[in-house]
XYZ file of N, CA, C and O in Angstrom:
652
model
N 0.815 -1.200 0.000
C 0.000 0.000 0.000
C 0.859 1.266 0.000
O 0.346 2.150 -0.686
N 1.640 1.497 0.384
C 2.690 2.345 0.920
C 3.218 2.520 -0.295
O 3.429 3.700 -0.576
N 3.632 1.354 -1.491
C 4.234 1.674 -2.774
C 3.656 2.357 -3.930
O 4.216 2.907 -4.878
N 1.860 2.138 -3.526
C 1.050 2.562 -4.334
C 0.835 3.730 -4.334
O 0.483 4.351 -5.336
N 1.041 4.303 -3.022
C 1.067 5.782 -2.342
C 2.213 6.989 -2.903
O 2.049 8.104 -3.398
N 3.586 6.084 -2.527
C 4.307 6.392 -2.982
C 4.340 6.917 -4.457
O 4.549 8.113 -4.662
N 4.125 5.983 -5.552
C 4.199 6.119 -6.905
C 3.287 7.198 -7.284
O 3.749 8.179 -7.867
N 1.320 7.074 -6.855
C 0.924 8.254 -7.008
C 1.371 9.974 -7.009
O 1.247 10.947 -7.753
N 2.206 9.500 -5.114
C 2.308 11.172 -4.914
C 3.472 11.254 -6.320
O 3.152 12.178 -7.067
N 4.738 10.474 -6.808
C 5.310 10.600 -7.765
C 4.809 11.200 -8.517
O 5.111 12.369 -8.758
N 3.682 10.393 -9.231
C 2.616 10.761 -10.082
C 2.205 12.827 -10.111
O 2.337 13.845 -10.791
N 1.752 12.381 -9.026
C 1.235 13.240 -9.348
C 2.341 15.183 -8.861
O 1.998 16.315 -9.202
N 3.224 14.892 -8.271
C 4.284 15.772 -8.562
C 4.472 15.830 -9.870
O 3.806 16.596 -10.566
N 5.153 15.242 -10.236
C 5.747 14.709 -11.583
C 4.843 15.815 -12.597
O 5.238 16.754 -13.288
N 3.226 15.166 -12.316
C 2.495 16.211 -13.017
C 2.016 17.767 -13.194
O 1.591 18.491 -14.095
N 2.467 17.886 -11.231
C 2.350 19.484 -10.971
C 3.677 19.960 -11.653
O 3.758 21.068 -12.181
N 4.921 18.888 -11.606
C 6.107 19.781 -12.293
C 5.721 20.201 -13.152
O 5.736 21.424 -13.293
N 5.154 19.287 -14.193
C 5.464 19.459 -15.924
C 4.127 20.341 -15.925
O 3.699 20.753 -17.003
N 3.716 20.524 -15.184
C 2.484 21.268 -15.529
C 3.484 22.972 -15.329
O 3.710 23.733 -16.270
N 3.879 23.180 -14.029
C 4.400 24.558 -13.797
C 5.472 24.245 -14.843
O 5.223 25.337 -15.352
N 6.450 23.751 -15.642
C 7.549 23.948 -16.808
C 6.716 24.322 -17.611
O 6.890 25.503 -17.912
N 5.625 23.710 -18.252
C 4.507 23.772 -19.385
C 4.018 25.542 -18.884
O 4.084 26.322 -19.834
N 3.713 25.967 -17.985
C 3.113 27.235 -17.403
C 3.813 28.012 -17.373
O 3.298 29.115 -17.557
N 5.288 28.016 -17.151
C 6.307 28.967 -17.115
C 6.784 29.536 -18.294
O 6.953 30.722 -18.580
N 7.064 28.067 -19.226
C 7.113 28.525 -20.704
C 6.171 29.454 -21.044
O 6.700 30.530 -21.323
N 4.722 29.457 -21.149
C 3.668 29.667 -21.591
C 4.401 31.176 -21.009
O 4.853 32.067 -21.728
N 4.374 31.160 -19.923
C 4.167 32.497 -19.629
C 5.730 33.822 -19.402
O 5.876 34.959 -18.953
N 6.493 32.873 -19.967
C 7.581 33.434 -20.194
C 7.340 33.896 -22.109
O 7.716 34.967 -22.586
N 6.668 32.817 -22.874
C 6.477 33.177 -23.977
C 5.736 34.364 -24.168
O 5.810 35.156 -25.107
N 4.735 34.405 -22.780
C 3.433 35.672 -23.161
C 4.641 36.878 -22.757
O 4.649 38.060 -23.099
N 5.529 36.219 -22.007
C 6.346 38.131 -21.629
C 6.847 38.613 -22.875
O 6.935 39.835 -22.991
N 7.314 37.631 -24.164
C 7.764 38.304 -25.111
C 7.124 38.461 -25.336
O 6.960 39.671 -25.181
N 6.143 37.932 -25.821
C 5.220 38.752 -26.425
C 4.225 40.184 -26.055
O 3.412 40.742 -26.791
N 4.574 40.476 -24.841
C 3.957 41.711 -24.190
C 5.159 42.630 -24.986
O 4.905 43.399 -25.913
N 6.715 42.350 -24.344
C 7.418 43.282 -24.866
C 7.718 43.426 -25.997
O 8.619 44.223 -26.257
N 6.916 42.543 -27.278
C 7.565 43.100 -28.291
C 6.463 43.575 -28.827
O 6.535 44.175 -29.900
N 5.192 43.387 -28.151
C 3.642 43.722 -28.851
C 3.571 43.002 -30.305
O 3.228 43.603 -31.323
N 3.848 41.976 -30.273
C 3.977 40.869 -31.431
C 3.494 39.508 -31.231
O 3.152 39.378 -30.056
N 3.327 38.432 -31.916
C 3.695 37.138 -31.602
C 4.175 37.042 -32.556
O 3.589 37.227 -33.622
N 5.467 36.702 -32.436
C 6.887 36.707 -33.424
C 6.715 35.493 -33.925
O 6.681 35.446 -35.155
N 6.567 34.257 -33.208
C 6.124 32.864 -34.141
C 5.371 33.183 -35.185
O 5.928 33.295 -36.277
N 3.950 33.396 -35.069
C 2.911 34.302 -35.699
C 3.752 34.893 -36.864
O 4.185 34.377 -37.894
N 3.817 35.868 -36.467
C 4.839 36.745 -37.399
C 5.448 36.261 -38.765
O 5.370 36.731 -39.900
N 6.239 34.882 -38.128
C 7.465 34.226 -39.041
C 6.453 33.347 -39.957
O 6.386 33.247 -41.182
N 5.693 32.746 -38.925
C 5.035 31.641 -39.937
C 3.638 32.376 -40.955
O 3.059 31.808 -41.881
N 3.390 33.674 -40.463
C 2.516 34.192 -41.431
C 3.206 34.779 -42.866
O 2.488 35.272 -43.736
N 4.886 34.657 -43.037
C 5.210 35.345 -43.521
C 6.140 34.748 -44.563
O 6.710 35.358 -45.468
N 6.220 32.942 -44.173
C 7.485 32.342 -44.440
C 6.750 30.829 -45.265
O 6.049 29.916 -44.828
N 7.262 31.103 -46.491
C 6.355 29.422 -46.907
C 7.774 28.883 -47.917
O 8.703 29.675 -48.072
N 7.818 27.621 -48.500
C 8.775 27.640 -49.425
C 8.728 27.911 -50.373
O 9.506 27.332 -51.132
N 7.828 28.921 -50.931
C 7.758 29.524 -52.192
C 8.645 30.474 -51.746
O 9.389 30.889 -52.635
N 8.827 31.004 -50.535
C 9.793 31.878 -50.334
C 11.508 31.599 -50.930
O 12.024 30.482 -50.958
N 11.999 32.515 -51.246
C 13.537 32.527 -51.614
C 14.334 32.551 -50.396
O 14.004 33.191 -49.397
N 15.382 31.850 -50.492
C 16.543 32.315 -48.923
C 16.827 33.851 -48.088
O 17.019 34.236 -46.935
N 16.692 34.566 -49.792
C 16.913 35.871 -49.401
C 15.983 36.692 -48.847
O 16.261 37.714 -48.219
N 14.321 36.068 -49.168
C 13.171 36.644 -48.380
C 12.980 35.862 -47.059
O 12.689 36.316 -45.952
N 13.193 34.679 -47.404
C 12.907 34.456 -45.977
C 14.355 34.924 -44.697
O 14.281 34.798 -43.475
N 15.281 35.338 -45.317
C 16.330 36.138 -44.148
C 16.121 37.575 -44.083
O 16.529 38.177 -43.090
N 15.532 38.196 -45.024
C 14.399 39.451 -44.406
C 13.173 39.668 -43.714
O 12.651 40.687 -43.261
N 12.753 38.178 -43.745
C 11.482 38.170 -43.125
C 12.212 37.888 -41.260
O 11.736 38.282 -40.196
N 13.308 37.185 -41.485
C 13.485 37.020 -39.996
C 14.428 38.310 -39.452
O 14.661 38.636 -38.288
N 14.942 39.000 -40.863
C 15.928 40.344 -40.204
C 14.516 41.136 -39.213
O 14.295 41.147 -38.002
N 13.849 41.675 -40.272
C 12.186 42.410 -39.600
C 11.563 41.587 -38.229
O 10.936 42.097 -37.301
N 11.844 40.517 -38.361
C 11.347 40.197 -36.883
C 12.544 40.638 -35.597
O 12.181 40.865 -34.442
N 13.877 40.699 -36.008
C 14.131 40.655 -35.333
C 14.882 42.698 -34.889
O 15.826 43.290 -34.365
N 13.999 42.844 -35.367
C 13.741 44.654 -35.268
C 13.287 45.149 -33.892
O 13.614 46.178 -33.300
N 12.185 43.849 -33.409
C 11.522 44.033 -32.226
C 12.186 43.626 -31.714
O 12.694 42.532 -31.960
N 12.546 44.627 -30.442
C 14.058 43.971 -29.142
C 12.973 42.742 -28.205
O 11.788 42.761 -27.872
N 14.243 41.626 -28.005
C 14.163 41.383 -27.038
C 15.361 41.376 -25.880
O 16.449 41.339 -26.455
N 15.459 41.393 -24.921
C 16.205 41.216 -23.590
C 17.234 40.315 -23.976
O 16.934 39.216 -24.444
N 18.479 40.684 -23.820
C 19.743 39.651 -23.849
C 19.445 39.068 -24.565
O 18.981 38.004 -24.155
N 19.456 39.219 -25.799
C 19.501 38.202 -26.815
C 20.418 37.998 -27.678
O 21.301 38.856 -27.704
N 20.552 36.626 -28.830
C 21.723 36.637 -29.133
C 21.039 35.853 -30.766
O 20.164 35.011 -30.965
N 22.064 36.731 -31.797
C 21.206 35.599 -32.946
C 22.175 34.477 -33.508
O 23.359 34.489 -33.171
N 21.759 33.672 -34.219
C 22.939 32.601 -34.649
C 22.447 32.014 -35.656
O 21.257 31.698 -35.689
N 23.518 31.710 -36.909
C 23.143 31.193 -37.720
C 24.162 30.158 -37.832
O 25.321 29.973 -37.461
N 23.293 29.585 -38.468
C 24.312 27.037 -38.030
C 23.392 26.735 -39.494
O 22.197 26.860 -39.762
N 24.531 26.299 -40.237
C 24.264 25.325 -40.834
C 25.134 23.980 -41.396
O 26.211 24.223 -41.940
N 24.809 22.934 -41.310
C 25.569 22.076 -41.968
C 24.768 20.729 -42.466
O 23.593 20.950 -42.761
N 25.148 19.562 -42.587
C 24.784 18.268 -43.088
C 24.600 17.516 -42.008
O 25.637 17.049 -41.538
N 23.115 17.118 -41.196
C 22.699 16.295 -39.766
C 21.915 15.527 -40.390
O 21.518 15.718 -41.539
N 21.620 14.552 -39.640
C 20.312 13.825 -39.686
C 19.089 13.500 -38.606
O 18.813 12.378 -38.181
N 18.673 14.278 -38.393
C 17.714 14.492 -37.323
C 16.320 13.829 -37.365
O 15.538 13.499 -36.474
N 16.277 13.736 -38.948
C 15.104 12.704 -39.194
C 15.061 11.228 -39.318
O 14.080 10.487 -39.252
N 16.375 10.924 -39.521
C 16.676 9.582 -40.374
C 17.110 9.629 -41.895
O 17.465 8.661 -42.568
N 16.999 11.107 -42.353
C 17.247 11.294 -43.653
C 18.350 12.524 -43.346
O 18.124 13.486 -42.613
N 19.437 12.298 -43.986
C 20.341 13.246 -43.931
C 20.094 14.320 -44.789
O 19.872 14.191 -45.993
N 20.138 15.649 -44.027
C 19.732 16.754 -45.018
C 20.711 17.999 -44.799
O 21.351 18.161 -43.760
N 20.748 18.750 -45.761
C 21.458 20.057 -45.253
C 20.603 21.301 -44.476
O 19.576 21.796 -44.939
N 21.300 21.739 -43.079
C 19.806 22.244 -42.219
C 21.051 24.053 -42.423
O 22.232 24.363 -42.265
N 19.968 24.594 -42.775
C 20.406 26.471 -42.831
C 19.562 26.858 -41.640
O 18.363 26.961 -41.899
N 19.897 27.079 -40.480
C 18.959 27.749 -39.508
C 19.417 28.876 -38.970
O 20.566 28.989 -38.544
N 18.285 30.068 -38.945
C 18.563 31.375 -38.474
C 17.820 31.327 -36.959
O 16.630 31.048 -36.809
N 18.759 31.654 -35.863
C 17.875 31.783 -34.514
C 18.257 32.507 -33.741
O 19.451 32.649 -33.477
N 17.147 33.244 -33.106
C 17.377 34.294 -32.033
C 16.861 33.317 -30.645
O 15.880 32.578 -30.560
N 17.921 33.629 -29.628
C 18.155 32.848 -28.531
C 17.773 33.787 -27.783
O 17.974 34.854 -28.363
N 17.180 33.976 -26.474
C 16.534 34.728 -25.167
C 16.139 34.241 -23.553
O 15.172 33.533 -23.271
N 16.872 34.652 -22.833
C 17.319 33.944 -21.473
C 15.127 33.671 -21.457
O 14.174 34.283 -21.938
N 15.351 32.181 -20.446
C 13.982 32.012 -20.314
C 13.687 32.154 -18.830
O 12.709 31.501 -18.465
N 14.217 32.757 -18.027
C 14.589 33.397 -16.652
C 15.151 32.212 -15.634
O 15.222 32.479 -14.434
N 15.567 30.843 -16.137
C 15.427 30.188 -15.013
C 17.055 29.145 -15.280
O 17.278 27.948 -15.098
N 18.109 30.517 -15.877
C 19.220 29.948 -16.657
C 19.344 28.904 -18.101
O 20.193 28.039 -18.321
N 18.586 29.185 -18.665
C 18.245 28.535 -19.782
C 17.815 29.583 -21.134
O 17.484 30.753 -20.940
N 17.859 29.149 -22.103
C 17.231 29.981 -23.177
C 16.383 29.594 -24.261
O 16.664 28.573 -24.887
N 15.353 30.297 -24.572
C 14.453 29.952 -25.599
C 15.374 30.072 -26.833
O 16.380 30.781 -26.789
N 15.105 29.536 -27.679
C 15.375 29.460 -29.311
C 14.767 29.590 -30.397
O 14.898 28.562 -31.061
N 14.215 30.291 -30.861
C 13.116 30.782 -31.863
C 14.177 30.412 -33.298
O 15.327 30.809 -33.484
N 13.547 29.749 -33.959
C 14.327 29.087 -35.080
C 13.569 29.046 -36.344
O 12.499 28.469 -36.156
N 13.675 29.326 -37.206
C 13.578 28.870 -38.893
C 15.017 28.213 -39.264
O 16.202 28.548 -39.253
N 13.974 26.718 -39.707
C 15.152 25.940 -40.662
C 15.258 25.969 -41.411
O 14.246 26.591 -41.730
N 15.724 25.797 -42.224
C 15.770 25.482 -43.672
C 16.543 24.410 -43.989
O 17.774 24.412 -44.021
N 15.372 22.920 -44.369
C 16.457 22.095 -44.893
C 16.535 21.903 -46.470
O 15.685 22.336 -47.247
N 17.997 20.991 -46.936
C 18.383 21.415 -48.836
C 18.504 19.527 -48.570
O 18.535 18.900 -47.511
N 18.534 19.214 -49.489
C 18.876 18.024 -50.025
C 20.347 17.897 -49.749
O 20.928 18.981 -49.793
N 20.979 17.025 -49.519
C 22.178 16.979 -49.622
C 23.036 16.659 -50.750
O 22.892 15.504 -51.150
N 24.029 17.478 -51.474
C 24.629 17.020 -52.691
C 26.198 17.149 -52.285
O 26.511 16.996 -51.104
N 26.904 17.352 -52.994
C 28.334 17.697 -52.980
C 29.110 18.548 -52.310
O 29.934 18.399 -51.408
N 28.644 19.613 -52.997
C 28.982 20.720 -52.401
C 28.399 21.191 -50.707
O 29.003 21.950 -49.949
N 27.142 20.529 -50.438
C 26.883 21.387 -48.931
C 27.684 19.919 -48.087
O 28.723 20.317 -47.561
N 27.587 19.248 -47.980
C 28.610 18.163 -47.293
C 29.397 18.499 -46.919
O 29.861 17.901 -45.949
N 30.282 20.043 -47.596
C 31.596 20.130 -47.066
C 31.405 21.229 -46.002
O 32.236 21.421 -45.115
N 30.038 22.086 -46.162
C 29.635 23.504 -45.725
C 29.363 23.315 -44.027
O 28.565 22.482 -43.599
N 29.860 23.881 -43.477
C 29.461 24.075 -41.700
C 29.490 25.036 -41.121
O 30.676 25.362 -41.057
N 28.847 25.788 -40.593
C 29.353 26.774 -40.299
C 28.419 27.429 -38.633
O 27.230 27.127 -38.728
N 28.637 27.968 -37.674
C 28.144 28.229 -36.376
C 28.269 30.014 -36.625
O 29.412 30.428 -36.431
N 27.586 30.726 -36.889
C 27.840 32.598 -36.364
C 27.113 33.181 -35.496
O 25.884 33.156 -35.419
N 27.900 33.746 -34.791
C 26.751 34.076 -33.038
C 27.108 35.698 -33.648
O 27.927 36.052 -34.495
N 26.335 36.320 -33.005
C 25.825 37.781 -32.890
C 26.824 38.316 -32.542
O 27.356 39.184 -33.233
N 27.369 37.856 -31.224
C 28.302 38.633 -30.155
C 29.714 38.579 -30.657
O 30.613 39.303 -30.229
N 29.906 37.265 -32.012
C 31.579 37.332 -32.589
C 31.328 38.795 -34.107
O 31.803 38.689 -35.237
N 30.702 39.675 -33.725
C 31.203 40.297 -35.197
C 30.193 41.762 -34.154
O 29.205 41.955 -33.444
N 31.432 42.458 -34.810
C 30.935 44.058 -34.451
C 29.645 45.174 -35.585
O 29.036 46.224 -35.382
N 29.748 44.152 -36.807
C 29.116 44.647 -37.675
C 27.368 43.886 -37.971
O 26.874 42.787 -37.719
N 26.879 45.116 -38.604
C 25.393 44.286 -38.827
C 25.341 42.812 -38.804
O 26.049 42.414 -39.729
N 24.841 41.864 -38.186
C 24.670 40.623 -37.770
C 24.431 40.044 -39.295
O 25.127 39.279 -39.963
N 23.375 40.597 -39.546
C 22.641 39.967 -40.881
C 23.872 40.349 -42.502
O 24.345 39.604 -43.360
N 23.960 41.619 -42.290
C 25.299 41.163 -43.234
C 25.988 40.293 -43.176
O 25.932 39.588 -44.183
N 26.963 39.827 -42.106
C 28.128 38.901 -41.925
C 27.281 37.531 -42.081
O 27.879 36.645 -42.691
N 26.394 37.323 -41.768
C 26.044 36.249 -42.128
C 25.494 35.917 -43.495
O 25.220 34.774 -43.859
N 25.347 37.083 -44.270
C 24.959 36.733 -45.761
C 26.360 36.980 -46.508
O 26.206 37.153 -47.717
N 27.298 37.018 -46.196
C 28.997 36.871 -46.176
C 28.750 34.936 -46.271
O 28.866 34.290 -47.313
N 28.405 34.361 -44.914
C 29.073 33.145 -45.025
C 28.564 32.709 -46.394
O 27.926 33.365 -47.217
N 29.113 31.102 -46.460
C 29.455 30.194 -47.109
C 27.996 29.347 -47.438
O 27.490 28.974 -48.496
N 27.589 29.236 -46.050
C 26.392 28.514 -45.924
C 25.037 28.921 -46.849
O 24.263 28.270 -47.550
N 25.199 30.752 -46.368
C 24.282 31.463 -46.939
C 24.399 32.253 -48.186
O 23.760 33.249 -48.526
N 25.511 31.496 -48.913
C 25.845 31.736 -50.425
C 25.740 30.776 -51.350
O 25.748 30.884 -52.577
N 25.596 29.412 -50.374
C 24.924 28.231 -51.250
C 23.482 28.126 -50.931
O 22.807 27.926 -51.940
N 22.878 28.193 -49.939
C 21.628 28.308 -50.082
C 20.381 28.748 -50.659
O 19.377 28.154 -51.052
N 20.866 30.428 -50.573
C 20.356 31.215 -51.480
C 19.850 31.007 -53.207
O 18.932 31.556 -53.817
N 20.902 29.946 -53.681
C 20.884 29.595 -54.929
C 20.239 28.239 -54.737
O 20.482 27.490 -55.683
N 19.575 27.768 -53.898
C 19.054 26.327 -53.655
C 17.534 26.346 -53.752
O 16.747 27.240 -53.440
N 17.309 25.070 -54.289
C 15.741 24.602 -53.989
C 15.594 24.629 -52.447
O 16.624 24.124 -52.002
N 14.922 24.927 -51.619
C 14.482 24.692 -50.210
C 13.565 23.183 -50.000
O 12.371 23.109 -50.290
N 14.172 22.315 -49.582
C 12.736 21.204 -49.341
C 12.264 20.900 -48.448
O 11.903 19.726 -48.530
N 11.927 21.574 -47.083
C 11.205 21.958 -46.098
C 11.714 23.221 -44.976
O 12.865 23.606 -44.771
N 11.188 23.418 -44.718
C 10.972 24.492 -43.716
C 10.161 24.276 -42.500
O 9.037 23.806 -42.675
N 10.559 24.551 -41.256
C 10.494 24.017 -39.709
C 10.441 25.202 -39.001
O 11.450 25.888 -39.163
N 9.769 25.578 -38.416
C 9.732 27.221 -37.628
C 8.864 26.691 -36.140
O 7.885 25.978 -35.921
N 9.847 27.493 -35.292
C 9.303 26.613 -34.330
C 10.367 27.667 -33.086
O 11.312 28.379 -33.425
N 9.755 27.435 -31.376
C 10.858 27.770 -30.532
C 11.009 26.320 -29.807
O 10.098 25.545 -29.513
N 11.967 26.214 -29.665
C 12.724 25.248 -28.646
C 13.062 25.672 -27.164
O 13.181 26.894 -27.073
N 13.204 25.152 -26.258
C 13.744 25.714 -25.346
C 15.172 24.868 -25.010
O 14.990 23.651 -24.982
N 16.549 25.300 -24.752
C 17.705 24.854 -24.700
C 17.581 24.121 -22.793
O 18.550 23.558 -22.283
């Protein structure tokens, strides 16, 4: 009886946790969204389809990211993963934002390419805080975002994560 007891109260902690993580998010998400008077997800995905080009959809995320948020940091990663089971080439632009509890949200557009020759060799990590100059320039400098641009897109993933 005592084990059954046991496991419940588990239970049901377990559930008040994930319930307050699930609530905190929520309501750490509503703070951005108070301070930027936006819903920036919203925003991206009203704005971003793969008819889009590389070069519109990295203006569509420059304009989002017009609206400040708090300590934030942007980064662009791309290389050759397999996250699905299918190896693809992933171009992702993301703005990162403390989620108050030492951790950070990740607001992300992917972009994955087929994999051929040439992106196999392509990798590349650019954070905000390594370059003194417009963010979004230096990153339409890299490598990543000079083969892409000229690419078919074959899906697109927009989404926040939390790290």
């Amino acid at each position: 009886m005592k084990k059954i007891a046991a496991v419940i109260l588990l239970m049901v902690i377990s559930g008040l946790f994930s319930f307050h993580l699930n609530s905190y998010a929520a309501q750490e998400y509503s703070v951005v969204r108070e301070e930027t008077g936006m819903d920036l997800l919203k925003f991206l995905n009203d704005r971003i389809s793969v008819n889009n080009t590389v070069d519109e959809i990295m203006a569509v995320f420059e304009e989002m990211c017009q609206t400040p948020i708090r300590d934030e940091l942007l980064l662009l990663e791309c290389g050759v993963y397999n996250y699905t089971g299918q190896e693809l080439f992933y171009f992702d632009m993301v703005r990162q934002y403390p989620d108050g509890e030492g951790e950070y949200y990740q607001l992300r557009v992917s972009l994955a390419f087929l994999p051929d020759n040439e992106n196999c060799k392509l990798n590349d990590t650019l954070w905000s805080d390594d370059t003194t100059e417009n963010f979004f320039d230096y990153a339409r400098r890299s490598s990543g975002y000079q083969y892409a641009k000229n690419k078919q897109i074959h899906a697109i993933d927009i989404r926040i994560d939390q790290t």
